[in-house]
Coordinates of C-alpha atoms in Angstrom, one line a residue:
X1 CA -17.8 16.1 -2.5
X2 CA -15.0 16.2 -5.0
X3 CA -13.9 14.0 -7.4
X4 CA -10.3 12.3 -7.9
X5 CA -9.4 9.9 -10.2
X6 CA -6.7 6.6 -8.8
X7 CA -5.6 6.7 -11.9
X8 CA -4.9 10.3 -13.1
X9 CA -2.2 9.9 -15.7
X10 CA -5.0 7.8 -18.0
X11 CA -6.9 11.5 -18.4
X12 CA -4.0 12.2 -20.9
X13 CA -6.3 9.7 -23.3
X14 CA -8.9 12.5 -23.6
X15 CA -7.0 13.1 -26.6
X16 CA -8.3 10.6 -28.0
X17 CA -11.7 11.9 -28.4
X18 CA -11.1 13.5 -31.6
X19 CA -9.8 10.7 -33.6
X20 CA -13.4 10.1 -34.5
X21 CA -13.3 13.8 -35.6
X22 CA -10.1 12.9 -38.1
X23 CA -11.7 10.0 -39.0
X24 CA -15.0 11.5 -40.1
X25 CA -13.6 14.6 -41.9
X26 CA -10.9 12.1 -43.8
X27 CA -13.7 10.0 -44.9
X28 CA -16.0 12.7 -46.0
X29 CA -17.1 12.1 -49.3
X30 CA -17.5 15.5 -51.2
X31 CA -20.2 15.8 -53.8
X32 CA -19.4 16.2 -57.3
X33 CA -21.8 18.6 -59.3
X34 CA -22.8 17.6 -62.9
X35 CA -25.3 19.2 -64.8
X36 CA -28.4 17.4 -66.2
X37 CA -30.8 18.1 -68.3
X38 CA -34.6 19.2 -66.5
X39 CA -34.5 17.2 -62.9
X40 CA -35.8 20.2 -60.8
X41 CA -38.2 18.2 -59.0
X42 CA -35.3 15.4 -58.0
X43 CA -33.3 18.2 -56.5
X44 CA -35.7 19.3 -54.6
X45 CA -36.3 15.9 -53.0
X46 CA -32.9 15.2 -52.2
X47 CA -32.3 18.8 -50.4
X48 CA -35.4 17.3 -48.3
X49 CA -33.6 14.3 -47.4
X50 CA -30.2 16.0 -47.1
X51 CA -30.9 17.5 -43.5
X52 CA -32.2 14.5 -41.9
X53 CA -29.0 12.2 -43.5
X54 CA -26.7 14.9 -42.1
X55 CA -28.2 14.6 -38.6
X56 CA -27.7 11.1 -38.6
X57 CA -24.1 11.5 -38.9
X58 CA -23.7 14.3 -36.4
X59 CA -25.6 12.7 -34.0
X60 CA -23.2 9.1 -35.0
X61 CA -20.3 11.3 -34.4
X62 CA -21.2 12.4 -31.2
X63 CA -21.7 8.9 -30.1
X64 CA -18.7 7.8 -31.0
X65 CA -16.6 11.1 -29.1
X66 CA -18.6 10.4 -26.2
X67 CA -17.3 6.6 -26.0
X68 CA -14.3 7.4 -26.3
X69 CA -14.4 9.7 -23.7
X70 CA -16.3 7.4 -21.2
X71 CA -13.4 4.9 -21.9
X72 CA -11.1 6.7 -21.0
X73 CA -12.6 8.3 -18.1
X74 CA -13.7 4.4 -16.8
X75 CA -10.0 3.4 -17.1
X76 CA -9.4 6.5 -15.2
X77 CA -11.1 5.1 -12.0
X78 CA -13.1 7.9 -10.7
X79 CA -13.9 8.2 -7.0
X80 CA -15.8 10.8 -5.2
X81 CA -14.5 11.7 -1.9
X82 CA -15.5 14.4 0.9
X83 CA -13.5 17.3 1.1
X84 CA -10.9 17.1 3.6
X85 CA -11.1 13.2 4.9
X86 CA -8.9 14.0 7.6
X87 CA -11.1 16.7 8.9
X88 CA -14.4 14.2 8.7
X89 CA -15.7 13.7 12.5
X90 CA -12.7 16.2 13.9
X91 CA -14.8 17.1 17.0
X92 CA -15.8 13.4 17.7
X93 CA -13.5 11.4 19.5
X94 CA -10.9 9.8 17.7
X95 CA -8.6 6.6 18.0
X96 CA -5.6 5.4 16.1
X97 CA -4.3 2.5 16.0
X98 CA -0.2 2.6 14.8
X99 CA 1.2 -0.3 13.5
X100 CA 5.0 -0.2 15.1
X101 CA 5.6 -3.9 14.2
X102 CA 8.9 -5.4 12.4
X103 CA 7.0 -5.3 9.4
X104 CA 6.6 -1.6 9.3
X105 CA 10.5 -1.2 9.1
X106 CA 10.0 -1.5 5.9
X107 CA 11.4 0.9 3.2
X108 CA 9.4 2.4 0.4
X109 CA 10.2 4.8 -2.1
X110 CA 9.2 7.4 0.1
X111 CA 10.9 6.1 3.6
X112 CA 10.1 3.9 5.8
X113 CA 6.3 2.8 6.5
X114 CA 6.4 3.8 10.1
X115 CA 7.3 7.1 9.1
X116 CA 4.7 7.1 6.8
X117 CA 2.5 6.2 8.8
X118 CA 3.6 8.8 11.8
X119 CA 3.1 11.4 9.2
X120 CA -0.2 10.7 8.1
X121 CA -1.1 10.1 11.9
X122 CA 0.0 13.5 12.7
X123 CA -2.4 15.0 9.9
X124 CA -5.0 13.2 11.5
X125 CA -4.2 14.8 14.7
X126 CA -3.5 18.6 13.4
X127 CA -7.4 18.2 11.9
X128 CA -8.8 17.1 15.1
X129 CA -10.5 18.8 17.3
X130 CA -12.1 15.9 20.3
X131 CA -10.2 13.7 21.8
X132 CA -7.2 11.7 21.0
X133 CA -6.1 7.7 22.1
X134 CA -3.3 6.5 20.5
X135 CA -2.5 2.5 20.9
X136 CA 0.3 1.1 19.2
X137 CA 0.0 -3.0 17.9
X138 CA 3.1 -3.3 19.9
X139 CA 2.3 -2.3 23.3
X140 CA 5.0 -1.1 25.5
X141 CA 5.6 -2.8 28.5
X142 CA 4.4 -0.8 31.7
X143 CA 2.9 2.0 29.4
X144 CA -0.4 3.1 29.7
X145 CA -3.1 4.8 27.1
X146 CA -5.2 7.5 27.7
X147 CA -7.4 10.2 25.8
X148 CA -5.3 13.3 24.8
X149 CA -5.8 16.5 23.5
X150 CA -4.1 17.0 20.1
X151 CA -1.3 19.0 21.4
X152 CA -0.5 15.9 24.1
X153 CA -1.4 13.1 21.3
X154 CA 1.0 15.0 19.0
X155 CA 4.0 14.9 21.6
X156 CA 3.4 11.2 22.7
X157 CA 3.4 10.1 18.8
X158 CA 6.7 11.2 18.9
X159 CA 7.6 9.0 21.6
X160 CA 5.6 5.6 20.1
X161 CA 9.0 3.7 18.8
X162 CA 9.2 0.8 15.9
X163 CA 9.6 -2.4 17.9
X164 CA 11.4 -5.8 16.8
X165 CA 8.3 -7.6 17.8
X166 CA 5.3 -8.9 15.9
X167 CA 2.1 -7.4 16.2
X168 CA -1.3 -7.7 17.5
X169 CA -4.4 -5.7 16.6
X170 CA -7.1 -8.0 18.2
X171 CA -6.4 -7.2 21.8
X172 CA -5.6 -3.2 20.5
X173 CA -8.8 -3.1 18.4
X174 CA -10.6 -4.5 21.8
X175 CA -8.8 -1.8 24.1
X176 CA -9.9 1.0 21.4
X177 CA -13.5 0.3 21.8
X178 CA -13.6 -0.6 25.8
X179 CA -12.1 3.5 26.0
X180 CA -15.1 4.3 23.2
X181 CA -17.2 2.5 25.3
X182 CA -16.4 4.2 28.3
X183 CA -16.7 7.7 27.0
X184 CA -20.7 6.5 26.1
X185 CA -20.5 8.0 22.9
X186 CA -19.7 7.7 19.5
X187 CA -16.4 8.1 18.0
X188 CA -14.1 6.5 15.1
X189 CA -11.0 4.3 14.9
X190 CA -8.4 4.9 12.5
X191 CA -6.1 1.7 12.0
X192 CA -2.7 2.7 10.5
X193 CA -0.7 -0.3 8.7
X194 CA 1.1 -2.4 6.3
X195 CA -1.8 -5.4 7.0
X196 CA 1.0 -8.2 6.8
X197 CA -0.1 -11.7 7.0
X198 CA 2.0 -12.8 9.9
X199 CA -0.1 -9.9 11.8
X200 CA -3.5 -10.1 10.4
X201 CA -4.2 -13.8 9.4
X202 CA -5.4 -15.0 12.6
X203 CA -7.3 -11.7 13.3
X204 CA -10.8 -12.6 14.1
X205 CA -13.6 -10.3 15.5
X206 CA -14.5 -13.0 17.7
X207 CA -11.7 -12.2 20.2
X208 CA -13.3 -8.4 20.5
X209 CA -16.0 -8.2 23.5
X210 CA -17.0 -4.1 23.1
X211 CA -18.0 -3.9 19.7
X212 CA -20.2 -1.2 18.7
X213 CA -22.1 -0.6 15.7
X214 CA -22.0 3.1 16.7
X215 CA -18.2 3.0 15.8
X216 CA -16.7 3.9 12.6
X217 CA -13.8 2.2 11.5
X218 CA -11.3 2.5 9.2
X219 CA -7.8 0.7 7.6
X220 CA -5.2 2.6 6.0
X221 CA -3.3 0.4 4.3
X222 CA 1.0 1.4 4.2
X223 CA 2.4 -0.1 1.3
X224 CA 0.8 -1.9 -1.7
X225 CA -1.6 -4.9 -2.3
X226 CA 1.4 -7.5 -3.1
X227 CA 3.6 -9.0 -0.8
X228 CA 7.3 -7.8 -0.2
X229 CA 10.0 -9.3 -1.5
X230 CA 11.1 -10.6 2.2
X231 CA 13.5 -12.5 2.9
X232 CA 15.2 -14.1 6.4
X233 CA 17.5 -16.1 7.8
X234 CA 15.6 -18.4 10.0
X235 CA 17.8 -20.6 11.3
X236 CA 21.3 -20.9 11.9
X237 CA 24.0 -24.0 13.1
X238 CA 26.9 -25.0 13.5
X239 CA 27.0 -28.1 11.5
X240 CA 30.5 -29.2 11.6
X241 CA 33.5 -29.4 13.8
X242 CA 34.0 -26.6 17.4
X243 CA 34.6 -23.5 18.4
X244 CA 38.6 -24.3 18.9
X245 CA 41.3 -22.5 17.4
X246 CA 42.7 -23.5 14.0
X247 CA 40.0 -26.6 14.4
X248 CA 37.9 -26.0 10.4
X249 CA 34.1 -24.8 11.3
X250 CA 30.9 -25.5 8.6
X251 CA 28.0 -23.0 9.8
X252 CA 24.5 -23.5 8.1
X253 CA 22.1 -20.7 7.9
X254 CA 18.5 -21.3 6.3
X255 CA 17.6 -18.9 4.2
X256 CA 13.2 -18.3 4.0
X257 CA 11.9 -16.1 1.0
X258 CA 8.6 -15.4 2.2
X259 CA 7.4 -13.5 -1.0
X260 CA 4.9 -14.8 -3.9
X261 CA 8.0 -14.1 -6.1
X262 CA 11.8 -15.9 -6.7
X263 CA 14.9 -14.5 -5.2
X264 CA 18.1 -13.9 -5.5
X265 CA 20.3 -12.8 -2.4
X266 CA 23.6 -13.0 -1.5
X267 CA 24.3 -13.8 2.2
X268 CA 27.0 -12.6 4.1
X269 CA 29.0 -13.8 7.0
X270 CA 30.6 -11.7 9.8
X271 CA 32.7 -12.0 12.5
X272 CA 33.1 -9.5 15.1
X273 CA 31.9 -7.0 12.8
X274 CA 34.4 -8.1 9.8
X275 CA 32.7 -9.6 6.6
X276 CA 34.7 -12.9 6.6
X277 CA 32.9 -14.6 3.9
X278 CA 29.9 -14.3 1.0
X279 CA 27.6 -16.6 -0.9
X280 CA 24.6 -16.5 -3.1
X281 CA 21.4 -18.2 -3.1
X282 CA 18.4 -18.6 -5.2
X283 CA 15.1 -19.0 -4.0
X284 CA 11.3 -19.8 -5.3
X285 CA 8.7 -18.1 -4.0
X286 CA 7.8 -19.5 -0.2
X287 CA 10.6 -21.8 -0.6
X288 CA 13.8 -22.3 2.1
X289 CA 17.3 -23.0 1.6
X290 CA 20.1 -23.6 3.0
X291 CA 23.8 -22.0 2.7
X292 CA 27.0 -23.1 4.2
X293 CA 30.3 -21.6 5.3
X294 CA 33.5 -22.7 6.1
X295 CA 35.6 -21.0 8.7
X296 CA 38.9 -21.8 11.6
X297 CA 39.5 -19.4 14.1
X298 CA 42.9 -18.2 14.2
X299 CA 43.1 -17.1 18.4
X300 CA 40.8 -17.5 21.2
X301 CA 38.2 -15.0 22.8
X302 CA 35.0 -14.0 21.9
X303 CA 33.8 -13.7 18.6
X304 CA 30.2 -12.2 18.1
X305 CA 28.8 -14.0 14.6
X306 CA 26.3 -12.4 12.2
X307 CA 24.5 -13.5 8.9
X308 CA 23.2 -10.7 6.6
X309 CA 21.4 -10.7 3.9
X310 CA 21.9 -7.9 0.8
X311 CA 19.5 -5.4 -0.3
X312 CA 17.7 -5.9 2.9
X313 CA 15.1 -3.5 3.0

């Protein structure tokens, strides 16, 4: 077992500990001697009473180092784990469930989560040993699933791509435990992603005929615990006038911010790849709006029309 801390830069508080030190030596009063006339017996009664006192205030002092301490290891967040969790059940079959979702496009400090994720499910694969099965959320038409070795699971990871599409773990979950089931032994799931709502909220275990109770199971979550500052266009018309030349167009796009916090985003229009016009928008949190654009073309043909949205991540 070893111990970690999910909050490590807290330990620099240790420091702490020995302001009760400072505080005690500042406050120490120091005896002042006077001379009296014959009072031998009184000083011998007070050098009895003197070690006990002094005790007192050691053992006070200690008290007070140690809370300190405790606070700050507490606000710290210890958490033992077992040496190399990647390694634990390396022999026993193992399943991992990749989240290739929409979602997972998104972009972190550190790349995009699907890369994240691919690199952690790699690790997972270089400490394994048993059997390999990976299912992606997004299943790929006409492809099929099978156990792997590691050296086969690590060359079809590679090949698992990010989809457009919106994921769904109850009918992967299921397939992840009927192969478990028909190996008729125990083994583990490991569930790679970003645990979206629009993926997970309608996820019930009710839909999941081969559970087992033999099965260890276990979320990695990609991202953090607060929602993403996402926004969409949902919708887009053409509100006004026709597609004839030098007749005026009005388009209207609606704009969804489906974070818990306000936005700002400007939304852009273009036309056959040229950014013909721009316009910003301000949104609540889980609010739509919408955002309109004037526009005449000047010749006929084709035109292919986009709306994007900046700092799309």
């Amino acid at each position: 077992m070893n111990l970690s801390f999910l909050n490590p830069l807290f330990l620099f508080g240790l420091a702490a500990g020995v302001i009760p030190i400072l505080i005690h030596r500042l406050t120490k009063r120091n005896a002042v001697t006077r001379k009296f006339s014959a009072v031998r017996l009184l000083l011998r009664s007070q050098q009895a009473m003197a070690r006990p006192q002094r005790l007192k205030h050691l053992l006070l002092l200690a008290l007070r180092v140690l809370a300190v301490l405790s606070l700050v290891f507490l606000m710290a967040r210890p958490v033992l784990t077992e040496s190399g969790w990647l390694m634990k059940g390396s022999g026993v079959p193992r399943v991992i469930l990749l989240d290739n979702s929409l979602s997972m496009g998104y972009r972190e400090d550190g790349g995009d989560r699907f890369a994240l994720a691919k690199r952690a499910a790699r690790e997972m694969i270089e400490g394994s040993q048993g059997k390999i099965l990976l299912i992606p959320t997004v299943l790929i038409q006409g492809g099929a699933v099978d156990w792997l070795h590691p050296g086969e699971a690590l060359r079809e990871l590679d090949q698992i791509p990010p989809s457009f599409g919106r994921g769904d773990p109850g009918p992967a979950l299921d397939l992840a435990y009927r192969k478990l089931k028909e190996l008729k032994g125990a083994g583990e799931i490991l569930i790679l992603s970003d645990l979206t709502r629009g993926d997970w909220e309608g996820f019930g275990l009710a839909g999941i005929k081969n559970l087992s109770g033999e099965t260890a199971i276990t979320f990695i979550r990609m991202g953090g615990m607060e929602r993403d500052s996402n926004r969409a266009v949902k919708e887009v018309n053409l509100a006004e006038g026709e597609a004839v030349v030098g007749v005026p167009l009005r388009f209207e796009a609606t704009v969804s911010n489906l974070s818990d916090q306000p936005v700002s985003s400007l939304v852009q229009l273009y036309l056959s790849g040229v950014k013909r016009a721009q316009k910003s928008i301000d949104l609540k949190a889980g609010a739509e709006g919408k955002i309109y654009f004037e526009h005449s073309f000047d010749r006929p043909g084709w035109v292919n029309g986009e709306f994007r949205l900046s700092n799309d991540r």
